[in-house]
mmCIF file of C-alpha atoms and ligand atoms in Angstrom:
data_model
loop_
_atom_site.group_PDB
_atom_site.id
_atom_site.type_symbol
_atom_site.label_atom_id
_atom_site.label_comp_id
_atom_site.label_asym_id
_atom_site.label_seq_id
_atom_site.Cartn_x
_atom_site.Cartn_y
_atom_site.Cartn_z
ATOM 1 C CA MET H 2 100.152 80.117 78.533
ATOM 2 C CA ASN H 3 102.239 83.286 78.332
ATOM 3 C CA SER H 4 105.124 83.590 80.781
ATOM 4 C CA LEU H 5 105.156 86.285 83.438
ATOM 5 C CA ARG H 6 107.928 88.030 81.483
ATOM 6 C CA ASP H 7 105.784 88.070 78.310
ATOM 7 C CA LEU H 8 102.790 89.413 80.197
ATOM 8 C CA LEU H 9 104.869 92.166 81.783
ATOM 9 C CA GLN H 10 106.124 93.100 78.329
ATOM 10 C CA GLN H 11 102.587 93.160 76.933
ATOM 11 C CA ALA H 12 101.332 95.227 79.862
ATOM 12 C CA GLN H 13 104.168 97.700 79.354
ATOM 13 C CA GLN H 14 103.314 98.098 75.683
ATOM 14 C CA SER H 15 99.650 98.713 76.413
ATOM 15 C CA GLY H 16 100.245 101.215 79.220
ATOM 16 C CA ALA H 17 99.102 98.847 81.949
ATOM 17 C CA ALA H 18 100.668 97.397 85.095
ATOM 18 C CA ILE H 19 100.150 93.990 86.681
ATOM 19 C CA GLY H 20 98.644 94.046 90.183
ATOM 20 C CA HIS H 21 100.519 92.242 92.957
ATOM 21 C CA PHE H 22 98.468 91.381 96.033
ATOM 22 C CA ASN H 23 99.815 89.870 99.228
ATOM 23 C CA ILE H 24 97.987 86.924 100.668
ATOM 24 C CA SER H 25 98.330 84.923 103.858
ATOM 25 C CA ASP H 26 95.208 82.803 103.822
ATOM 26 C CA LEU H 27 92.600 81.255 101.556
ATOM 27 C CA VAL H 28 90.192 84.198 101.940
ATOM 28 C CA LEU H 29 92.723 86.570 100.385
ATOM 29 C CA LEU H 30 93.725 84.137 97.644
ATOM 30 C CA LYS H 31 90.084 83.462 96.681
ATOM 31 C CA ALA H 32 89.335 87.188 96.597
ATOM 32 C CA VAL H 33 92.341 88.046 94.418
ATOM 33 C CA PHE H 34 91.705 85.196 92.015
ATOM 34 C CA ALA H 35 87.983 85.971 91.709
ATOM 35 C CA ALA H 36 88.608 89.665 90.976
ATOM 36 C CA ALA H 37 91.298 88.933 88.378
ATOM 37 C CA ARG H 38 89.122 86.364 86.627
ATOM 38 C CA GLU H 39 86.147 88.673 86.571
ATOM 39 C CA LEU H 40 88.253 91.392 84.914
ATOM 40 C CA ASN H 41 90.235 88.883 82.860
ATOM 41 C CA VAL H 42 93.638 90.375 83.668
ATOM 42 C CA PRO H 43 96.817 88.574 84.741
ATOM 43 C CA VAL H 44 97.624 88.802 88.427
ATOM 44 C CA LEU H 45 100.477 88.210 90.849
ATOM 45 C CA VAL H 46 99.997 86.939 94.370
ATOM 46 C CA GLY H 47 102.867 87.471 96.751
ATOM 47 C CA LEU H 48 103.912 86.241 100.155
ATOM 48 C CA SER H 49 106.631 87.774 102.290
ATOM 49 C CA GLU H 50 108.781 85.522 104.484
ATOM 50 C CA GLY H 51 106.311 85.900 107.368
ATOM 51 C CA GLU H 52 103.315 85.199 105.143
ATOM 52 C CA ARG H 53 105.068 82.127 103.682
ATOM 53 C CA GLU H 54 105.919 80.895 107.153
ATOM 54 C CA PHE H 55 102.209 80.909 108.028
ATOM 55 C CA VAL H 56 100.852 79.386 104.793
ATOM 56 C CA GLY H 57 103.674 76.993 103.825
ATOM 57 C CA VAL H 58 106.066 77.528 100.910
ATOM 58 C CA ARG H 59 105.398 74.325 98.975
ATOM 59 C CA GLN H 60 101.723 74.346 99.925
ATOM 60 C CA ILE H 61 100.974 77.785 98.448
ATOM 61 C CA ALA H 62 103.001 76.937 95.335
ATOM 62 C CA ALA H 63 100.852 73.831 94.812
ATOM 63 C CA PHE H 64 97.666 75.794 95.417
ATOM 64 C CA VAL H 65 98.452 78.607 92.981
ATOM 65 C CA ARG H 66 99.697 76.144 90.358
ATOM 66 C CA SER H 67 96.432 74.195 90.662
ATOM 67 C CA LEU H 68 94.415 77.376 90.027
ATOM 68 C CA ARG H 69 96.569 78.295 87.035
ATOM 69 C CA GLU H 70 96.203 74.834 85.514
ATOM 70 C CA GLU H 71 92.573 74.089 86.255
ATOM 71 C CA PHE H 72 91.312 77.463 85.042
ATOM 72 C CA ASP H 73 94.030 78.043 82.436
ATOM 73 C CA PHE H 74 94.418 81.479 83.994
ATOM 74 C CA PRO H 75 97.555 83.659 84.312
ATOM 75 C CA ILE H 76 97.963 83.798 88.090
ATOM 76 C CA PHE H 77 101.606 83.914 89.190
ATOM 77 C CA LEU H 78 103.373 83.522 92.514
ATOM 78 C CA ASN H 79 106.005 85.870 93.959
ATOM 79 C CA ALA H 80 108.266 85.395 96.978
ATOM 80 C CA ASP H 81 107.992 88.910 98.348
ATOM 81 C CA HIS H 82 110.745 90.573 100.454
ATOM 82 C CA THR H 83 113.141 87.684 100.826
ATOM 83 C CA HIS H 84 116.113 88.612 102.986
ATOM 84 C CA SER H 85 118.352 85.552 102.678
ATOM 85 C CA LEU H 86 119.586 83.376 99.847
ATOM 86 C CA ALA H 87 118.428 80.232 101.696
ATOM 87 C CA LYS H 88 114.803 81.473 101.753
ATOM 88 C CA ALA H 89 115.036 82.546 98.102
ATOM 89 C CA VAL H 90 116.348 79.117 97.072
ATOM 90 C CA GLU H 91 113.556 77.427 99.027
ATOM 91 C CA ALA H 92 110.929 79.449 97.114
ATOM 92 C CA ALA H 93 112.609 78.908 93.738
ATOM 93 C CA LYS H 94 112.729 75.150 94.322
ATOM 94 C CA ALA H 95 109.047 75.142 95.315
ATOM 95 C CA GLY H 96 108.169 76.679 91.930
ATOM 96 C CA PHE H 97 107.646 80.377 92.643
ATOM 97 C CA ASP H 98 107.638 82.459 89.437
ATOM 98 C CA SER H 99 109.531 85.416 90.844
ATOM 99 C CA ILE H 100 111.574 86.383 93.891
ATOM 100 C CA VAL H 101 112.027 89.781 95.493
ATOM 101 C CA PHE H 102 115.554 89.566 96.887
ATOM 102 C CA ASP H 103 115.610 92.452 99.320
ATOM 103 C CA LEU H 104 118.920 93.470 100.834
ATOM 104 C CA SER H 105 118.107 97.176 100.607
ATOM 105 C CA ALA H 106 118.964 97.604 104.289
ATOM 106 C CA LEU H 107 122.632 96.797 103.516
ATOM 107 C CA PRO H 108 125.170 99.289 102.137
ATOM 108 C CA PHE H 109 124.802 99.673 98.347
ATOM 109 C CA GLN H 110 127.934 97.724 97.325
ATOM 110 C CA GLU H 111 127.074 94.828 99.631
ATOM 111 C CA ASN H 112 123.521 94.813 98.269
ATOM 112 C CA VAL H 113 124.968 94.656 94.731
ATOM 113 C CA ARG H 114 127.407 91.861 95.567
ATOM 114 C CA GLN H 115 124.889 89.576 97.277
ATOM 115 C CA THR H 116 122.042 90.298 94.820
ATOM 116 C CA LYS H 117 124.295 89.395 91.865
ATOM 117 C CA GLN H 118 125.126 86.105 93.562
ATOM 118 C CA ALA H 119 121.416 85.451 94.237
ATOM 119 C CA VAL H 120 120.501 86.099 90.582
ATOM 120 C CA GLU H 121 123.070 83.517 89.461
ATOM 121 C CA THR H 122 121.994 80.924 92.021
ATOM 122 C CA LEU H 123 118.247 81.350 91.391
ATOM 123 C CA LYS H 124 118.553 81.273 87.580
ATOM 124 C CA ALA H 125 120.539 78.025 87.904
ATOM 125 C CA ILE H 126 117.526 76.499 89.676
ATOM 126 C CA ASN H 127 114.970 77.931 87.209
ATOM 127 C CA PRO H 128 116.260 79.881 84.178
ATOM 128 C CA SER H 129 112.892 81.567 83.612
ATOM 129 C CA ILE H 130 112.451 82.799 87.189
ATOM 130 C CA LEU H 131 112.333 86.594 87.492
ATOM 131 C CA VAL H 132 114.508 88.158 90.171
ATOM 132 C CA GLU H 133 113.743 91.577 91.612
ATOM 133 C CA GLY H 134 116.273 93.659 93.518
ATOM 134 C CA GLU H 135 115.608 96.601 95.788
ATOM 135 C CA ILE H 136 117.452 99.861 96.458
ATOM 136 C CA GLY H 137 116.653 102.775 98.731
ATOM 137 C CA ASP H 138 114.316 102.756 101.720
ATOM 138 C CA ILE H 139 110.555 102.253 101.544
ATOM 139 C CA GLY H 140 110.022 101.399 105.199
ATOM 140 C CA THR H 141 108.890 98.094 106.669
ATOM 141 C CA GLY H 142 105.613 96.575 107.809
ATOM 142 C CA SER H 143 102.428 96.474 105.734
ATOM 143 C CA GLU H 144 100.325 97.609 108.645
ATOM 144 C CA ILE H 145 98.843 100.771 110.100
ATOM 145 C CA HIS H 146 101.464 103.239 111.303
ATOM 146 C CA ASP H 147 100.890 106.166 113.668
ATOM 147 C CA ALA H 148 103.628 108.304 112.147
ATOM 148 C CA ALA H 149 105.325 108.457 108.745
ATOM 149 C CA PRO H 150 109.020 107.568 108.706
ATOM 150 C CA ASP H 151 111.289 110.089 106.976
ATOM 151 C CA LEU H 152 112.288 108.210 103.827
ATOM 152 C CA SER H 153 113.182 111.292 101.793
ATOM 153 C CA LYS H 154 116.941 110.856 102.260
ATOM 154 C CA ARG H 155 117.014 107.406 100.717
ATOM 155 C CA LEU H 156 115.062 107.881 97.489
ATOM 156 C CA SER H 157 116.639 106.021 94.556
ATOM 157 C CA SER H 158 118.555 107.951 91.905
ATOM 158 C CA PRO H 159 118.657 107.038 88.186
ATOM 159 C CA GLU H 160 122.454 106.630 88.432
ATOM 160 C CA GLU H 161 122.385 104.091 91.257
ATOM 161 C CA ALA H 162 119.442 102.296 89.612
ATOM 162 C CA LYS H 163 121.439 101.895 86.387
ATOM 163 C CA GLN H 164 124.547 100.757 88.252
ATOM 164 C CA PHE H 165 122.560 98.287 90.371
ATOM 165 C CA VAL H 166 120.760 96.723 87.414
ATOM 166 C CA GLU H 167 123.885 96.461 85.253
ATOM 167 C CA SER H 168 125.997 95.019 88.071
ATOM 168 C CA THR H 169 123.479 92.473 89.342
ATOM 169 C CA GLY H 170 121.518 91.318 86.283
ATOM 170 C CA VAL H 171 118.134 91.636 88.030
ATOM 171 C CA ASP H 172 115.044 91.423 85.811
ATOM 172 C CA ILE H 173 113.011 93.822 87.920
ATOM 173 C CA LEU H 174 113.949 96.766 90.115
ATOM 174 C CA ALA H 175 112.063 98.109 93.132
ATOM 175 C CA PRO H 176 113.062 101.747 93.599
ATOM 176 C CA ALA H 177 112.193 104.183 96.377
ATOM 177 C CA VAL H 178 110.166 106.926 94.691
ATOM 178 C CA GLY H 179 107.991 108.358 97.477
ATOM 179 C CA ASN H 180 106.279 105.032 98.155
ATOM 180 C CA MET H 181 106.140 103.468 101.613
ATOM 181 C CA HIS H 182 105.071 100.168 103.135
ATOM 182 C CA GLY H 183 101.984 100.290 105.317
ATOM 183 C CA MET H 184 99.446 103.066 105.727
ATOM 184 C CA LEU H 185 99.002 105.937 108.138
ATOM 185 C CA ARG H 186 95.747 105.993 110.091
ATOM 186 C CA SER H 187 94.705 109.084 108.132
ATOM 187 C CA MET H 188 95.170 107.107 104.878
ATOM 188 C CA VAL H 189 92.938 104.277 106.106
ATOM 189 C CA GLN H 190 90.294 106.930 106.805
ATOM 190 C CA GLY H 191 90.840 108.345 103.316
ATOM 191 C CA GLU H 192 91.929 111.768 104.625
ATOM 192 C CA THR H 193 95.467 111.678 103.219
ATOM 193 C CA LYS H 194 97.180 109.942 100.278
ATOM 194 C CA LYS H 195 100.716 108.903 99.473
ATOM 195 C CA ARG H 196 102.260 110.946 96.672
ATOM 196 C CA LEU H 197 104.843 109.653 94.197
ATOM 197 C CA ASP H 198 107.857 111.289 92.565
ATOM 198 C CA VAL H 199 106.815 110.594 88.974
ATOM 199 C CA GLU H 200 109.778 112.492 87.477
ATOM 200 C CA ARG H 201 112.126 110.256 89.411
ATOM 201 C CA ILE H 202 110.325 107.141 88.091
ATOM 202 C CA SER H 203 110.769 108.390 84.494
ATOM 203 C CA GLY H 204 114.459 109.068 85.104
ATOM 204 C CA ILE H 205 115.022 105.642 86.678
ATOM 205 C CA LYS H 206 113.177 103.912 83.820
ATOM 206 C CA ARG H 207 115.287 105.684 81.181
ATOM 207 C CA ALA H 208 118.521 104.864 83.018
ATOM 208 C CA ALA H 209 117.850 101.307 84.230
ATOM 209 C CA ARG H 210 115.756 99.966 81.333
ATOM 210 C CA VAL H 211 114.170 97.094 83.305
ATOM 211 C CA PHE H 212 110.752 96.277 84.667
ATOM 212 C CA LEU H 213 109.967 98.432 87.706
ATOM 213 C CA THR H 214 107.874 97.533 90.746
ATOM 214 C CA LEU H 215 106.130 99.987 93.016
ATOM 215 C CA HIS H 216 106.008 98.573 96.541
ATOM 216 C CA GLY H 217 103.729 99.937 99.250
ATOM 217 C CA GLY H 218 100.994 101.007 96.828
ATOM 218 C CA SER H 219 98.236 101.034 99.465
ATOM 219 C CA GLY H 220 96.802 104.477 100.121
ATOM 220 C CA THR H 221 98.460 106.071 97.078
ATOM 221 C CA ASP H 222 96.737 108.843 95.168
ATOM 222 C CA ASP H 223 94.948 107.330 92.127
ATOM 223 C CA ALA H 224 96.184 109.959 89.678
ATOM 224 C CA ASP H 225 99.773 109.446 90.892
ATOM 225 C CA LEU H 226 99.420 105.700 90.328
ATOM 226 C CA ARG H 227 98.222 106.265 86.745
ATOM 227 C CA LYS H 228 101.121 108.642 86.076
ATOM 228 C CA ALA H 229 103.603 106.233 87.674
ATOM 229 C CA ILE H 230 102.431 103.425 85.389
ATOM 230 C CA ALA H 231 102.706 105.712 82.364
ATOM 231 C CA ALA H 232 106.238 106.615 83.532
ATOM 232 C CA GLY H 233 107.358 102.977 83.613
ATOM 233 C CA ILE H 234 106.018 101.122 86.665
ATOM 234 C CA ASN H 235 105.111 97.548 85.591
ATOM 235 C CA ILE H 236 103.997 95.932 88.868
ATOM 236 C CA VAL H 237 102.130 97.594 91.747
ATOM 237 C CA HIS H 238 102.083 95.971 95.192
ATOM 238 C CA ILE H 239 99.006 96.267 97.391
ATOM 239 C CA ASN H 240 98.938 94.664 100.818
ATOM 240 C CA THR H 241 97.702 96.873 103.669
ATOM 241 C CA GLU H 242 94.484 97.889 101.878
ATOM 242 C CA LEU H 243 93.646 94.180 101.585
ATOM 243 C CA ARG H 244 94.430 93.537 105.236
ATOM 244 C CA VAL H 245 92.162 96.412 106.291
ATOM 245 C CA ALA H 246 89.346 95.054 104.063
ATOM 246 C CA TRP H 247 89.950 91.495 105.333
ATOM 247 C CA ARG H 248 89.481 92.590 108.929
ATOM 248 C CA SER H 249 86.412 94.755 108.348
ATOM 249 C CA GLY H 250 84.813 92.082 106.144
ATOM 250 C CA LEU H 251 85.448 89.449 108.791
ATOM 251 C CA GLU H 252 84.007 91.650 111.532
ATOM 252 C CA ARG H 253 80.935 92.246 109.372
ATOM 253 C CA GLY H 254 80.522 88.503 108.785
ATOM 254 C CA LEU H 255 80.737 87.787 112.506
ATOM 255 C CA ALA H 256 78.375 90.626 113.428
ATOM 256 C CA LYS H 257 75.785 89.535 110.861
ATOM 257 C CA GLN H 258 75.685 86.006 112.271
ATOM 258 C CA PRO H 259 76.585 86.234 115.956
ATOM 259 C CA ASP H 260 75.781 82.572 116.646
ATOM 260 C CA GLU H 261 77.307 81.058 113.507
ATOM 261 C CA VAL H 262 80.336 78.784 113.808
ATOM 262 C CA VAL H 263 80.607 77.494 110.218
ATOM 263 C CA PRO H 264 83.652 79.165 108.629
ATOM 264 C CA TYR H 265 82.362 78.966 105.059
ATOM 265 C CA LYS H 266 79.228 80.845 106.110
ATOM 266 C CA ILE H 267 81.123 83.604 107.943
ATOM 267 C CA LEU H 268 84.132 84.088 105.643
ATOM 268 C CA PRO H 269 82.379 85.061 102.375
ATOM 269 C CA SER H 270 81.886 88.565 103.860
ATOM 270 C CA ALA H 271 85.674 88.855 104.126
ATOM 271 C CA VAL H 272 86.198 87.469 100.604
ATOM 272 C CA GLU H 273 83.741 90.002 99.197
ATOM 273 C CA ALA H 274 85.321 92.949 101.028
ATOM 274 C CA VAL H 275 88.818 92.056 99.779
ATOM 275 C CA LYS H 276 87.575 91.297 96.273
ATOM 276 C CA GLN H 277 86.107 94.784 95.935
ATOM 277 C CA VAL H 278 89.427 96.402 96.801
ATOM 278 C CA VAL H 279 91.360 94.134 94.421
ATOM 279 C CA ALA H 280 88.904 94.775 91.577
ATOM 280 C CA SER H 281 89.062 98.545 91.946
ATOM 281 C CA ARG H 282 92.878 98.484 91.997
ATOM 282 C CA LEU H 283 93.064 96.122 88.999
ATOM 283 C CA LYS H 284 90.801 98.433 86.992
ATOM 284 C CA LEU H 285 93.089 101.342 87.741
ATOM 285 C CA PHE H 286 96.246 99.372 86.858
ATOM 286 C CA ALA H 287 94.720 98.129 83.596
ATOM 287 C CA GLY H 288 95.208 101.594 82.142
ATOM 288 C CA GLU H 289 93.922 103.160 78.954
ATOM 289 C CA ARG H 290 93.673 100.253 76.554
ATOM 290 C CA HIS H 291 91.740 98.074 78.965
ATOM 291 C CA ALA H 292 89.500 100.977 79.891
ATOM 292 C CA ALA H 293 88.499 101.171 76.241
ATOM 293 C CA GLN H 294 87.553 97.496 76.398
ATOM 294 C CA GLY H 295 85.092 98.286 79.132
ATOM 295 C CA ILE H 296 86.758 96.887 82.268
HETATM 296 ZN ZN1 ZN C 11 107.043 95.511 99.448
#
């Protein structure tokens, strides 16, 4: 089986990005895995500290590993937004394939100092683990927001991206390029879209020369996502869109069978709703070459 690093490299060469989908229960995991298998593309599932707290760090690692082994399928596990070295070490020891070490709320130099230390510590536990660092401000909370925060003052610059990557040794960088965690109500209704600063992505890619992740991909304009991938984005994170689909699918399942109490008869509606969102995003991320192959 190819490593996550190899698959990121291959995706980059073919003009594709790997989809990263947050999960916090079996419904979401089943939906992501089913969509990726159907399209036969590698996939990343991620859990933030809160999501890991709910599911169990070692438990989700065992679950994802069992899927990868039984189906010989490239599904990988990411410890999303990890704010302390202790939590990062816990995930690395449990067998996570990558860690997002996120100290972007700290002053730049402090972020550099602690991220460098985390890279060294995590690679000592697992030399092939990929460590992602984050600079700039992309907001918090993959949920529905009433108002957009003003993130324009803390967009990442190519210069700081280069300095951060060279000083820390991260494998992957998460820059702030117009993206934002969560969705506005108008985005859930499809009335507005997030727009990306594609020029800035190109500049950061040229300067930093590492894999780039786009966080907060939910509700982003499709054409902007395609351009961002062409400009050097290698991983796109989607969370809120899945959560919205999870809830509406669950409500539909309950409404269809008002007297049902058997979870595995109610929950397939939620799996199907999430799977549709994942599949449509994976098709978009697969880019030109995969489009020619008919997926
Ligand atoms: Zn994120």
